[in-house]
Amino acid sequence: MTNSSNRYTDFRAEDFICDPFFQEWVIAPNEEKELFWKDFLANCPDKNEAVEKARAVLLNISFAEHLPSDDLVQRSLNRHLEAILNSEGGKVVRMKPFTSRFGKLLRVAAVFGGVALTLFLATQFFRSDKAEKLAVQTEYGKLKQVLLPDSSSIVLNAHSKIEYNKDWNKSKKREVWLEGEAFFDVRHLNQDTMNVKAHDHFIVHTEDLDVEVLGTSFNIRQRRGKTEVVLQTGRIKLSFKDNSHEDIIMKPGEVVTYNPEENDFSRTTAVPENYTAWKEKKLLLNNPTVDEIAAYLEDNFGKKIILQDDALGERKIEGPILLTNLDDALFILSTVLSTEVIRKDSSTIILRHR
Amino acid sequence: MKVAYKTTFVLQPIDMDKQTWQHIIDGDQEAYSRIYIGYFKKLFNYGRKFTVDETLIEDCIQEMFMDIWGKKEKMLEVDSYNSYFYSSFRFILFRKMKNAGKTVQSNEFEDEPEFSSEYLLIKRETDREMQQALHSALGELTPRQREAIFLRFYEGLSYEDVATILNISVKATYKIMARSLLTLKEHMVLPLVLVIALLRMGELRG
């Protein structure tokens, strides 16, 4: 850009502020611009104050910064690369065989982290012509992130399992079978609500109910005969396998729990984030009793927790419990309850009054 | 050879031109990942000014890059990658926010989503009175004015790019920008001593 310095001889501070060429110097100075304005000020020293004022105003404008965590960026990149791979894999004839393309993607993804996840995808990819169903499960005390062929993502809580067909045919519904607890972030494939195709549907099957969605995020916890579904965003449909209840369309923030054995059913609203705090290794139940917390820890860590008496189990505990490992969780519990932790044997823990 | 700019933003401008895009089409996945990560950070930051729903923002960026990948050959004809990326992201975000608004039966999103006023800051701690004056000035700006200021002075985009992103004429962009800057200036009664101090700091920083 060229500009004549004559233009600026009558400028006041506010004129400088609004002048794009002047702004350019403040936003992205370079030698050329520095030279121009130095030269101008040398010729019009009376403009010094106006220029400085204008600069100060512009330099002072700032915005709060919201940067994503590196982890989020990497996961998103991996998800995207995987989605590209899938979309290209769908076309049979290609100049380059997409295994080599995948190898390239794999290397790139590895550079940016998420290696374990990518390796998981790779094994899934190369085995894809053998097994009919793929299963991913977690040990006690461990979480796992799973990327599905449609680039939906699942965070699998400890001691849980999902299964899905290796072949995600575009003409079929997307289906996942869950035991345990998982958070689902389902990719919405089709924004056109008037024309929903089979593949746009995503179904999670649990022992007692099915959750059907188009694209949303939600948490399902299926333990001890009880299934609990918490919707974070979007809309989902629940259908009950024994037809004991009508189908339910859930709205964000709703929680539905169902236990056919005990004929227990409830539909309430809550803060959905509390139900998914386990992803951040925190347990944030709603005003829970010690019994409920102990049951949760048992399910996640695979140890038996015995409370000295019933009164202890009925006490309520506010605030988060760390789930980083069982010791941390027990430490918090025992501090709040003033109990001691006794390890009876490798699989049994007793909380006893101090 | 590029001149090393000293900039006022933390997020560096992204090196993106036709040549880079041609490399990407030819299979340079590293360049592509770099572009993805660079724009992800920027658009995430931008989107957060409209909504706190980070999952939604991530979704929009995913969708935008899928669209772009789908027409990657056409992308060679794009004049300004910045305005293309920002405006497609913005379009997707607004659409999704409207859809989300419908499902929770709220009328909140009948109009365009608003660029939040909470996030426009004045860099340096000055005295409390001035802070308050500024704060009220910021509230006086319309969401669109705040967004224009953000795109120009935080993202460092050109008037042409800002116009494309806001989907208005360049002339209208000049108007919006001038009006918002004067409102801000009005409330920024900086004593000259402070001005000079600020400039010194600016020089030190650079």
Coordinates of C-alpha atoms in Angstrom, one line a residue:
Chain A
M1 CA 0.0 0.0 0.0
T2 CA 1.3 3.4 -0.8
N3 CA 0.1 6.5 0.9
S4 CA 1.1 10.1 0.9
S5 CA 2.1 11.7 4.2
N6 CA 0.4 15.0 3.0
R7 CA -2.9 13.4 3.8
Y8 CA -2.2 13.4 7.5
T9 CA -1.1 16.9 8.1
D10 CA -4.6 17.9 9.5
F11 CA -5.3 14.7 11.3
R12 CA -6.4 14.7 14.9
A13 CA -6.1 11.6 17.2
E14 CA -9.5 10.3 16.3
D15 CA -8.8 10.6 12.6
F16 CA -5.6 8.5 13.0
I17 CA -7.5 6.0 15.1
C18 CA -10.0 5.4 12.2
D19 CA -7.5 5.4 9.4
P20 CA -6.9 1.9 8.1
F21 CA -3.3 2.6 7.0
F22 CA -2.4 4.0 10.4
Q23 CA -4.1 1.0 12.0
E24 CA -2.0 -1.3 9.9
W25 CA 1.1 0.1 11.3
V26 CA -0.1 -0.4 14.9
I27 CA -1.4 -3.9 14.3
A28 CA 1.4 -5.3 12.1
P29 CA 4.4 -3.0 12.0
N30 CA 7.2 -3.6 9.7
E31 CA 10.2 -1.7 8.6
E32 CA 8.5 0.0 5.7
K33 CA 5.7 1.3 7.8
E34 CA 8.0 2.3 10.6
L35 CA 9.9 4.4 8.1
F36 CA 6.8 6.0 6.7
W37 CA 5.6 7.2 10.1
K38 CA 9.0 8.2 11.4
D39 CA 9.4 10.3 8.3
F40 CA 5.9 11.8 8.7
L41 CA 6.6 12.7 12.4
A42 CA 9.9 14.2 11.5
N43 CA 8.1 16.5 9.0
C44 CA 5.1 17.2 11.3
P45 CA 6.4 17.1 14.9
D46 CA 3.2 18.8 16.2
K47 CA 1.4 15.5 15.3
N48 CA 3.4 13.6 17.8
E49 CA 0.9 13.8 20.6
A50 CA -2.1 12.9 18.4
V51 CA -0.2 9.9 16.9
E52 CA 0.8 8.7 20.3
K53 CA -2.7 9.0 21.7
A54 CA -4.1 7.1 18.7
R55 CA -1.6 4.4 19.1
A56 CA -2.3 4.1 22.8
V57 CA -6.0 3.7 22.1
L58 CA -5.5 1.0 19.5
L59 CA -2.8 -0.9 21.4
N60 CA -5.1 -1.0 24.4
I61 CA -7.9 -2.9 22.8
S62 CA -7.7 -6.5 23.8
F63 CA -9.9 -9.5 24.2
A64 CA -10.1 -12.3 26.7
E65 CA -8.4 -15.4 25.3
H66 CA -10.1 -18.8 25.2
L67 CA -7.6 -21.3 24.1
P68 CA -8.4 -25.0 23.7
S69 CA -6.3 -27.5 25.6
D70 CA -3.6 -29.2 23.5
D71 CA -5.4 -32.4 24.2
L72 CA -8.6 -31.2 22.7
V73 CA -6.8 -29.9 19.6
Q74 CA -5.1 -33.2 19.1
R75 CA -8.2 -35.3 19.6
S76 CA -10.1 -33.1 17.1
L77 CA -7.3 -33.4 14.6
N78 CA -7.2 -37.2 14.9
R79 CA -11.0 -37.3 14.6
H80 CA -10.8 -35.2 11.5
L81 CA -8.1 -37.3 9.9
E82 CA -10.0 -40.4 10.6
A83 CA -13.1 -39.0 9.2
I84 CA -11.3 -38.1 6.0
L85 CA -9.9 -41.6 5.8
N86 CA -13.4 -43.0 6.2
S87 CA -14.9 -40.8 3.5
E88 CA -12.1 -41.7 1.1
G89 CA -12.2 -45.4 2.0
G90 CA -15.9 -45.3 1.0
K91 CA -14.9 -44.8 -2.7
V92 CA -13.5 -48.0 -3.9
V93 CA -11.4 -46.8 -6.9
R94 CA -8.6 -44.5 -5.9
M95 CA -5.3 -43.6 -7.4
K96 CA -3.4 -44.2 -4.3
P97 CA -4.2 -47.3 -2.2
F98 CA -5.5 -45.8 1.0
T99 CA -3.5 -48.1 3.2
S100 CA -0.4 -46.1 2.3
R101 CA -2.4 -42.9 2.8
F102 CA -3.4 -44.2 6.1
G103 CA 0.2 -44.9 7.0
K104 CA 0.9 -41.3 6.3
L105 CA -2.0 -40.1 8.4
L106 CA -0.9 -42.4 11.1
R107 CA 2.6 -40.9 11.2
V108 CA 1.2 -37.4 11.3
A109 CA -1.3 -38.2 14.0
A110 CA 1.5 -39.8 16.0
V111 CA 3.5 -36.7 15.8
F112 CA 0.7 -34.8 17.3
G113 CA 0.0 -37.2 20.1
G114 CA -2.9 -39.5 20.6
V115 CA -0.6 -42.4 19.7
A116 CA -2.5 -45.0 21.6
L117 CA -5.8 -44.0 20.1
T118 CA -4.4 -44.0 16.6
L119 CA -2.8 -47.4 17.1
F120 CA -6.1 -48.6 18.2
L121 CA -7.7 -47.3 15.1
A122 CA -4.9 -48.9 13.0
T123 CA -5.5 -52.3 14.5
Q124 CA -9.1 -51.9 13.9
F125 CA -8.5 -50.8 10.4
F126 CA -6.2 -53.6 9.4
R127 CA -8.2 -56.3 10.9
S128 CA -11.4 -55.0 9.5
D129 CA -11.9 -57.9 7.1
K130 CA -11.8 -60.6 9.8
A131 CA -13.9 -60.0 12.9
E132 CA -17.5 -59.3 12.6
K133 CA -17.8 -57.3 15.7
L134 CA -15.2 -55.1 17.4
A135 CA -15.0 -54.8 21.1
V136 CA -13.2 -52.3 23.3
Q137 CA -13.0 -52.7 27.0
T138 CA -11.4 -51.1 30.0
E139 CA -9.8 -52.5 33.1
Y140 CA -10.6 -51.4 36.6
G141 CA -9.4 -47.9 37.3
K142 CA -8.7 -47.0 33.6
L143 CA -10.5 -44.8 31.1
K144 CA -10.2 -45.1 27.4
Q145 CA -11.2 -42.9 24.5
V146 CA -12.6 -44.6 21.5
L147 CA -13.1 -43.2 18.0
L148 CA -15.8 -44.8 16.0
P149 CA -15.7 -45.3 12.2
D150 CA -18.1 -42.3 11.8
S151 CA -15.7 -40.1 13.9
S152 CA -18.1 -40.1 16.8
S153 CA -16.2 -40.4 20.0
I154 CA -16.7 -42.3 23.2
V155 CA -15.0 -42.1 26.6
L156 CA -15.3 -45.4 28.2
N157 CA -15.3 -45.4 32.0
A158 CA -13.4 -48.1 34.0
H159 CA -14.5 -51.7 33.8
S160 CA -16.8 -51.1 30.9
K161 CA -17.1 -52.5 27.4
I162 CA -18.5 -51.5 24.0
E163 CA -19.0 -53.5 20.9
Y164 CA -19.8 -52.5 17.4
N165 CA -19.9 -53.9 13.9
K166 CA -16.7 -53.6 12.0
D167 CA -18.5 -52.7 8.9
W168 CA -20.4 -49.4 9.1
N169 CA -22.5 -49.7 6.0
K170 CA -23.9 -46.4 4.9
S171 CA -27.3 -48.0 4.4
K172 CA -27.5 -49.2 8.0
K173 CA -28.0 -47.6 11.4
R174 CA -24.9 -47.0 13.5
E175 CA -25.1 -49.3 16.5
V176 CA -23.1 -49.7 19.6
W177 CA -23.6 -52.2 22.5
L178 CA -22.6 -51.0 26.0
E179 CA -21.9 -52.6 29.3
G180 CA -20.9 -50.3 32.1
E181 CA -20.5 -46.5 31.7
A182 CA -19.6 -44.3 28.8
F183 CA -19.9 -40.8 27.5
F184 CA -21.0 -40.5 23.9
D185 CA -20.3 -37.6 21.6
V186 CA -22.2 -38.6 18.5
R187 CA -21.4 -37.0 15.2
H188 CA -24.4 -35.6 13.5
L189 CA -24.2 -36.8 9.9
N190 CA -27.2 -35.1 8.5
Q191 CA -28.6 -31.6 9.3
D192 CA -31.6 -32.1 7.1
T193 CA -34.3 -33.1 9.5
M194 CA -36.8 -33.6 6.7
N195 CA -34.8 -36.4 5.1
V196 CA -33.3 -38.6 7.7
K197 CA -31.5 -41.7 6.4
A198 CA -30.8 -45.0 8.2
H199 CA -27.1 -44.2 8.7
D200 CA -28.0 -40.9 10.4
H201 CA -29.4 -42.9 13.3
F202 CA -27.1 -43.9 16.1
I203 CA -28.3 -46.5 18.6
V204 CA -26.7 -47.5 21.9
H205 CA -28.0 -50.8 23.2
T206 CA -27.8 -51.6 26.8
E207 CA -29.2 -54.6 28.7
D208 CA -32.5 -53.0 29.4
L209 CA -33.0 -50.1 27.1
D210 CA -31.9 -48.5 23.8
V211 CA -30.9 -45.0 23.2
E212 CA -31.4 -43.6 19.7
V213 CA -30.0 -40.4 18.5
L214 CA -29.0 -38.4 15.4
G215 CA -26.1 -36.4 16.9
T216 CA -25.7 -35.3 20.5
S217 CA -23.7 -35.9 23.6
F218 CA -24.9 -38.0 26.5
N219 CA -23.8 -40.3 29.3
I220 CA -25.0 -43.8 30.0
R221 CA -24.3 -45.7 33.1
Q222 CA -25.5 -49.2 33.3
R223 CA -24.5 -50.9 36.6
R224 CA -26.1 -53.3 39.1
G225 CA -29.2 -53.7 37.0
K226 CA -29.8 -50.0 36.8
T227 CA -29.4 -47.9 33.7
E228 CA -29.0 -44.2 33.9
V229 CA -29.1 -41.9 30.9
V230 CA -28.1 -38.2 31.1
L231 CA -28.4 -35.9 28.1
Q232 CA -25.9 -33.1 27.7
T233 CA -26.8 -31.7 24.3
G234 CA -29.3 -32.4 21.5
R235 CA -32.1 -34.8 21.7
I236 CA -32.3 -38.6 22.2
K237 CA -35.0 -41.2 22.2
L238 CA -35.1 -44.0 24.8
S239 CA -37.0 -47.2 24.2
F240 CA -37.4 -49.9 26.9
K241 CA -36.8 -53.4 25.9
D242 CA -39.6 -54.8 28.1
N243 CA -42.1 -52.2 26.8
S244 CA -42.8 -51.3 30.4
H245 CA -42.7 -47.6 29.5
E246 CA -43.5 -45.6 26.5
D247 CA -40.6 -44.3 24.4
I248 CA -39.1 -41.1 25.9
I249 CA -37.7 -38.1 24.0
M250 CA -35.2 -36.6 26.3
K251 CA -34.2 -32.9 26.5
P252 CA -30.8 -31.6 27.5
G253 CA -30.3 -31.7 31.3
E254 CA -32.7 -34.5 31.8
V255 CA -31.8 -37.7 33.7
V256 CA -33.7 -41.0 33.3
T257 CA -32.9 -44.0 35.5
Y258 CA -34.5 -47.3 35.1
N259 CA -34.2 -50.6 37.0
P260 CA -36.6 -53.3 35.8
E261 CA -35.7 -55.7 38.6
E262 CA -36.8 -53.3 41.2
N263 CA -39.4 -51.7 39.1
D264 CA -37.6 -48.4 39.6
F265 CA -38.1 -45.5 37.1
S266 CA -37.4 -41.8 37.4
R267 CA -37.1 -38.8 35.2
T268 CA -35.6 -35.7 36.6
T269 CA -33.4 -32.7 35.6
A270 CA -29.9 -32.1 36.7
V271 CA -26.6 -30.5 35.8
P272 CA -25.4 -33.0 33.1
E273 CA -21.7 -32.0 33.6
N274 CA -21.8 -33.5 37.1
Y275 CA -22.6 -36.9 35.6
T276 CA -19.7 -36.7 33.2
A277 CA -17.1 -35.4 35.7
W278 CA -15.7 -38.9 35.8
K279 CA -14.1 -38.1 32.4
E280 CA -11.9 -35.6 34.4
K281 CA -11.4 -38.3 37.0
K282 CA -13.8 -36.7 39.5
L283 CA -16.9 -38.1 41.0
L284 CA -19.6 -35.5 41.4
L285 CA -22.8 -37.3 42.3
N286 CA -25.9 -35.4 43.4
N287 CA -25.8 -35.2 47.2
P288 CA -24.7 -38.8 47.4
T289 CA -24.6 -41.1 50.4
V290 CA -21.4 -42.9 51.3
D291 CA -23.1 -46.1 50.2
E292 CA -23.6 -44.7 46.7
I293 CA -20.0 -43.5 46.5
A294 CA -18.7 -46.8 47.8
A295 CA -20.8 -48.7 45.2
Y296 CA -19.3 -46.4 42.5
L297 CA -15.8 -47.0 43.6
E298 CA -16.4 -50.8 43.7
D299 CA -17.7 -50.7 40.2
N300 CA -14.8 -48.7 38.9
F301 CA -11.9 -50.2 40.8
G302 CA -13.1 -53.8 41.3
K303 CA -12.6 -53.9 45.1
K304 CA -15.1 -54.7 47.8
I305 CA -15.6 -51.8 50.2
I306 CA -17.1 -52.6 53.6
L307 CA -18.4 -49.9 55.9
Q308 CA -18.3 -50.5 59.6
D309 CA -22.0 -49.8 60.2
D310 CA -25.1 -48.7 58.3
A311 CA -25.0 -45.2 59.8
L312 CA -21.7 -44.6 58.0
G313 CA -23.3 -45.6 54.7
E314 CA -26.2 -43.2 55.1
R315 CA -24.0 -40.1 55.6
K316 CA -24.0 -37.7 52.8
I317 CA -20.9 -36.1 51.3
E318 CA -20.7 -32.9 49.3
G319 CA -18.1 -32.1 46.8
P320 CA -16.1 -34.0 44.4
I321 CA -14.2 -37.2 45.1
L322 CA -11.0 -37.7 43.1
L323 CA -11.1 -40.8 40.9
T324 CA -7.5 -40.6 39.8
N325 CA -6.9 -43.8 41.7
L326 CA -8.6 -45.7 44.5
D327 CA -6.1 -44.6 47.2
D328 CA -6.9 -40.9 46.5
A329 CA -10.6 -41.6 46.6
L330 CA -10.4 -43.5 49.9
F331 CA -8.2 -40.9 51.4
I332 CA -10.8 -38.2 50.8
L333 CA -13.6 -40.4 52.0
S334 CA -11.8 -41.4 55.2
T335 CA -10.7 -37.8 55.9
V336 CA -14.3 -36.5 55.6
L337 CA -15.7 -39.4 57.6
S338 CA -12.9 -39.6 60.1
T339 CA -12.5 -43.3 59.5
E340 CA -9.4 -45.3 58.9
V341 CA -8.8 -47.5 55.8
I342 CA -8.0 -51.1 56.5
R343 CA -7.0 -53.4 53.7
K344 CA -8.2 -56.7 54.8
D345 CA -6.9 -58.5 51.7
S346 CA -6.1 -57.6 48.1
S347 CA -9.7 -57.2 47.2
T348 CA -11.4 -56.0 50.3
I349 CA -11.3 -52.6 52.0
I350 CA -12.9 -51.7 55.3
L351 CA -13.7 -48.2 56.5
R352 CA -13.8 -48.1 60.3
H353 CA -14.4 -45.3 62.8
R354 CA -11.2 -43.8 64.1
Chain B
M1 CA 11.0 -13.9 2.6
K2 CA 8.6 -12.7 5.3
V3 CA 9.3 -9.9 7.6
A4 CA 9.1 -10.9 11.2
Y5 CA 6.2 -8.8 12.5
K6 CA 5.9 -7.9 16.1
T7 CA 2.3 -8.4 16.8
T8 CA 0.0 -7.7 19.7
F9 CA -1.7 -11.0 19.6
V10 CA -0.7 -14.3 21.2
L11 CA -2.1 -16.4 18.4
Q12 CA 0.2 -16.0 15.5
P13 CA -1.2 -15.3 12.0
I14 CA -1.4 -18.4 10.0
D15 CA 0.8 -18.8 6.9
M16 CA -1.7 -19.9 4.4
D17 CA -1.7 -19.3 0.6
K18 CA -2.5 -21.1 -2.6
Q19 CA 0.9 -22.7 -2.7
T20 CA 0.5 -24.2 0.8
W21 CA -2.9 -25.5 -0.3
Q22 CA -1.5 -27.0 -3.4
H23 CA 1.0 -28.9 -1.3
I24 CA -1.8 -30.2 0.9
I25 CA -3.7 -31.5 -2.2
D26 CA -0.5 -33.2 -3.3
G27 CA -0.5 -35.1 0.0
D28 CA 1.4 -32.9 2.4
Q29 CA -0.4 -34.1 5.5
E30 CA 1.9 -32.3 7.8
A31 CA 1.1 -29.0 6.3
Y32 CA -2.6 -29.9 6.5
S33 CA -2.3 -30.8 10.2
R34 CA -0.5 -27.5 10.9
I35 CA -3.3 -25.6 9.2
Y36 CA -5.9 -27.5 11.1
I37 CA -4.3 -26.9 14.4
G38 CA -3.6 -23.2 13.7
Y39 CA -7.2 -22.5 12.6
F40 CA -8.6 -24.7 15.3
K41 CA -7.1 -22.5 18.0
K42 CA -8.1 -19.3 16.4
L43 CA -11.7 -20.3 15.6
F44 CA -12.1 -21.9 19.0
N45 CA -11.1 -18.6 20.6
Y46 CA -13.4 -16.7 18.2
G47 CA -16.4 -19.1 18.7
R48 CA -16.0 -18.9 22.5
K49 CA -17.1 -15.3 22.3
F50 CA -20.5 -16.4 21.1
T51 CA -21.0 -19.5 23.1
V52 CA -19.5 -21.4 26.0
D53 CA -20.5 -24.7 24.5
E54 CA -17.0 -26.0 23.6
T55 CA -18.3 -29.3 22.2
L56 CA -20.4 -27.3 19.8
I57 CA -17.5 -25.2 18.7
E58 CA -15.4 -28.3 18.1
D59 CA -18.2 -29.8 16.1
C60 CA -18.4 -26.7 13.9
I61 CA -14.7 -26.7 13.2
Q62 CA -14.9 -30.4 12.3
E63 CA -17.7 -29.8 10.0
M64 CA -16.0 -26.9 8.3
F65 CA -12.9 -28.8 7.6
M66 CA -14.9 -31.7 6.3
D67 CA -16.6 -29.3 3.9
I68 CA -13.3 -27.9 2.8
W69 CA -11.7 -31.3 2.3
G70 CA -14.7 -32.3 0.2
K71 CA -14.0 -29.4 -2.2
K72 CA -10.2 -29.2 -1.8
E73 CA -9.5 -28.6 -5.5
K74 CA -11.9 -25.7 -5.5
M75 CA -10.2 -24.2 -2.5
L76 CA -7.3 -23.2 -4.9
E77 CA -9.5 -20.5 -6.2
V78 CA -10.1 -18.9 -2.9
D79 CA -8.8 -15.3 -2.7
S80 CA -8.5 -14.9 1.1
Y81 CA -8.2 -18.1 3.1
N82 CA -8.7 -16.1 6.3
S83 CA -12.0 -14.7 5.4
Y84 CA -13.1 -18.0 3.9
F85 CA -12.3 -20.0 7.0
Y86 CA -13.8 -17.4 9.4
S87 CA -17.0 -16.9 7.5
S88 CA -17.7 -20.6 6.9
F89 CA -17.0 -21.3 10.6
R90 CA -19.2 -18.4 11.6
F91 CA -22.0 -19.6 9.3
I92 CA -22.0 -23.1 10.7
L93 CA -21.8 -22.0 14.2
F94 CA -24.7 -19.6 13.9
R95 CA -26.8 -22.3 12.2
K96 CA -26.0 -24.8 14.9
M97 CA -26.7 -22.3 17.7
K98 CA -30.1 -21.6 16.1
N99 CA -30.9 -25.3 15.9
A100 CA -29.8 -25.9 19.5
G101 CA -32.0 -22.9 20.5
K102 CA -35.0 -24.6 18.9
T103 CA -34.6 -27.9 20.7
V104 CA -34.4 -26.3 24.1
Q105 CA -37.4 -24.1 23.1
S106 CA -35.8 -20.9 23.9
N107 CA -36.3 -17.7 21.9
E108 CA -32.9 -16.5 22.8
F109 CA -31.4 -17.3 19.4
E110 CA -34.0 -15.8 17.2
D111 CA -31.6 -13.2 16.1
E112 CA -28.0 -13.7 15.4
P113 CA -25.9 -15.0 18.2
E114 CA -24.2 -12.2 20.1
F115 CA -20.6 -11.5 20.5
S116 CA -20.3 -11.3 24.2
S117 CA -19.4 -8.0 25.8
E118 CA -17.6 -9.6 28.7
Y119 CA -14.6 -10.5 26.7
L120 CA -13.5 -7.2 25.4
L121 CA -10.7 -6.1 27.7
I122 CA -8.7 -3.1 28.2
K123 CA -5.2 -4.3 28.4
R124 CA -3.7 -2.6 31.3
E125 CA -4.9 -2.0 34.8
T126 CA -5.7 1.6 35.1
D127 CA -7.6 3.3 37.8
R128 CA -10.9 2.0 38.8
E129 CA -12.9 4.9 37.6
M130 CA -11.6 4.6 34.1
Q131 CA -12.1 0.9 34.1
Q132 CA -15.8 1.5 34.9
A133 CA -16.2 4.2 32.3
L134 CA -14.7 1.8 29.8
H135 CA -16.8 -1.0 30.8
S136 CA -19.9 1.0 30.2
A137 CA -18.5 2.1 26.8
L138 CA -18.0 -1.5 25.9
G139 CA -21.6 -2.3 26.8
E140 CA -22.7 0.5 24.5
L141 CA -21.1 -1.2 21.5
T142 CA -23.4 -3.5 19.6
P143 CA -22.4 -7.2 19.4
R144 CA -21.6 -6.6 15.7
Q145 CA -19.3 -3.6 16.5
R146 CA -17.5 -5.7 19.1
E147 CA -17.0 -8.5 16.6
A148 CA -15.7 -6.1 14.0
I149 CA -13.2 -4.7 16.5
F150 CA -12.2 -8.2 17.4
L151 CA -11.6 -9.3 13.8
R152 CA -9.7 -6.2 12.9
F153 CA -7.6 -5.5 16.1
Y154 CA -7.3 -8.9 17.7
E155 CA -7.1 -11.1 14.6
G156 CA -5.4 -8.4 12.5
L157 CA -7.7 -9.0 9.5
S158 CA -8.1 -6.5 6.7
Y159 CA -11.2 -4.5 6.2
E160 CA -12.1 -6.6 3.1
D161 CA -11.9 -9.8 5.2
V162 CA -13.9 -8.3 8.0
A163 CA -16.6 -7.3 5.5
T164 CA -16.8 -10.8 4.0
I165 CA -17.0 -12.4 7.4
L166 CA -19.7 -10.0 8.7
N167 CA -21.4 -10.4 5.3
I168 CA -21.6 -6.6 4.8
S169 CA -20.0 -4.2 2.3
V170 CA -16.5 -2.8 2.9
K171 CA -18.0 0.7 3.1
A172 CA -20.3 -0.5 5.9
T173 CA -17.4 -2.0 7.7
Y174 CA -15.5 1.3 7.6
K175 CA -18.6 2.9 9.2
I176 CA -19.0 0.3 11.9
M177 CA -15.3 0.3 12.7
A178 CA -15.1 4.1 12.9
R179 CA -18.1 4.4 15.1
S180 CA -16.9 1.7 17.6
L181 CA -13.4 3.1 17.7
L182 CA -14.7 6.6 18.5
T183 CA -16.9 5.2 21.2
L184 CA -14.0 3.5 22.7
K185 CA -11.7 6.5 22.4
E186 CA -14.3 8.7 24.0
H187 CA -14.1 6.6 27.2
M188 CA -10.4 6.1 27.1
V189 CA -9.4 9.5 28.4
L190 CA -5.8 8.6 28.9
P191 CA -3.7 11.1 30.6
L192 CA -0.7 11.9 28.5
V193 CA 1.7 10.6 31.1
L194 CA 0.0 7.3 30.9
V195 CA 0.0 7.3 27.1
I196 CA 3.8 7.7 27.1
A197 CA 4.2 5.0 29.7
L198 CA 2.1 2.7 27.5
L199 CA 4.1 3.4 24.5
R200 CA 7.4 2.7 26.3
M201 CA 5.9 -0.6 27.4
G202 CA 4.9 -1.3 23.9
E203 CA 8.4 -0.7 22.7
L204 CA 9.8 -2.9 25.4
R205 CA 7.4 -5.6 24.5
G206 CA 8.1 -5.4 20.9

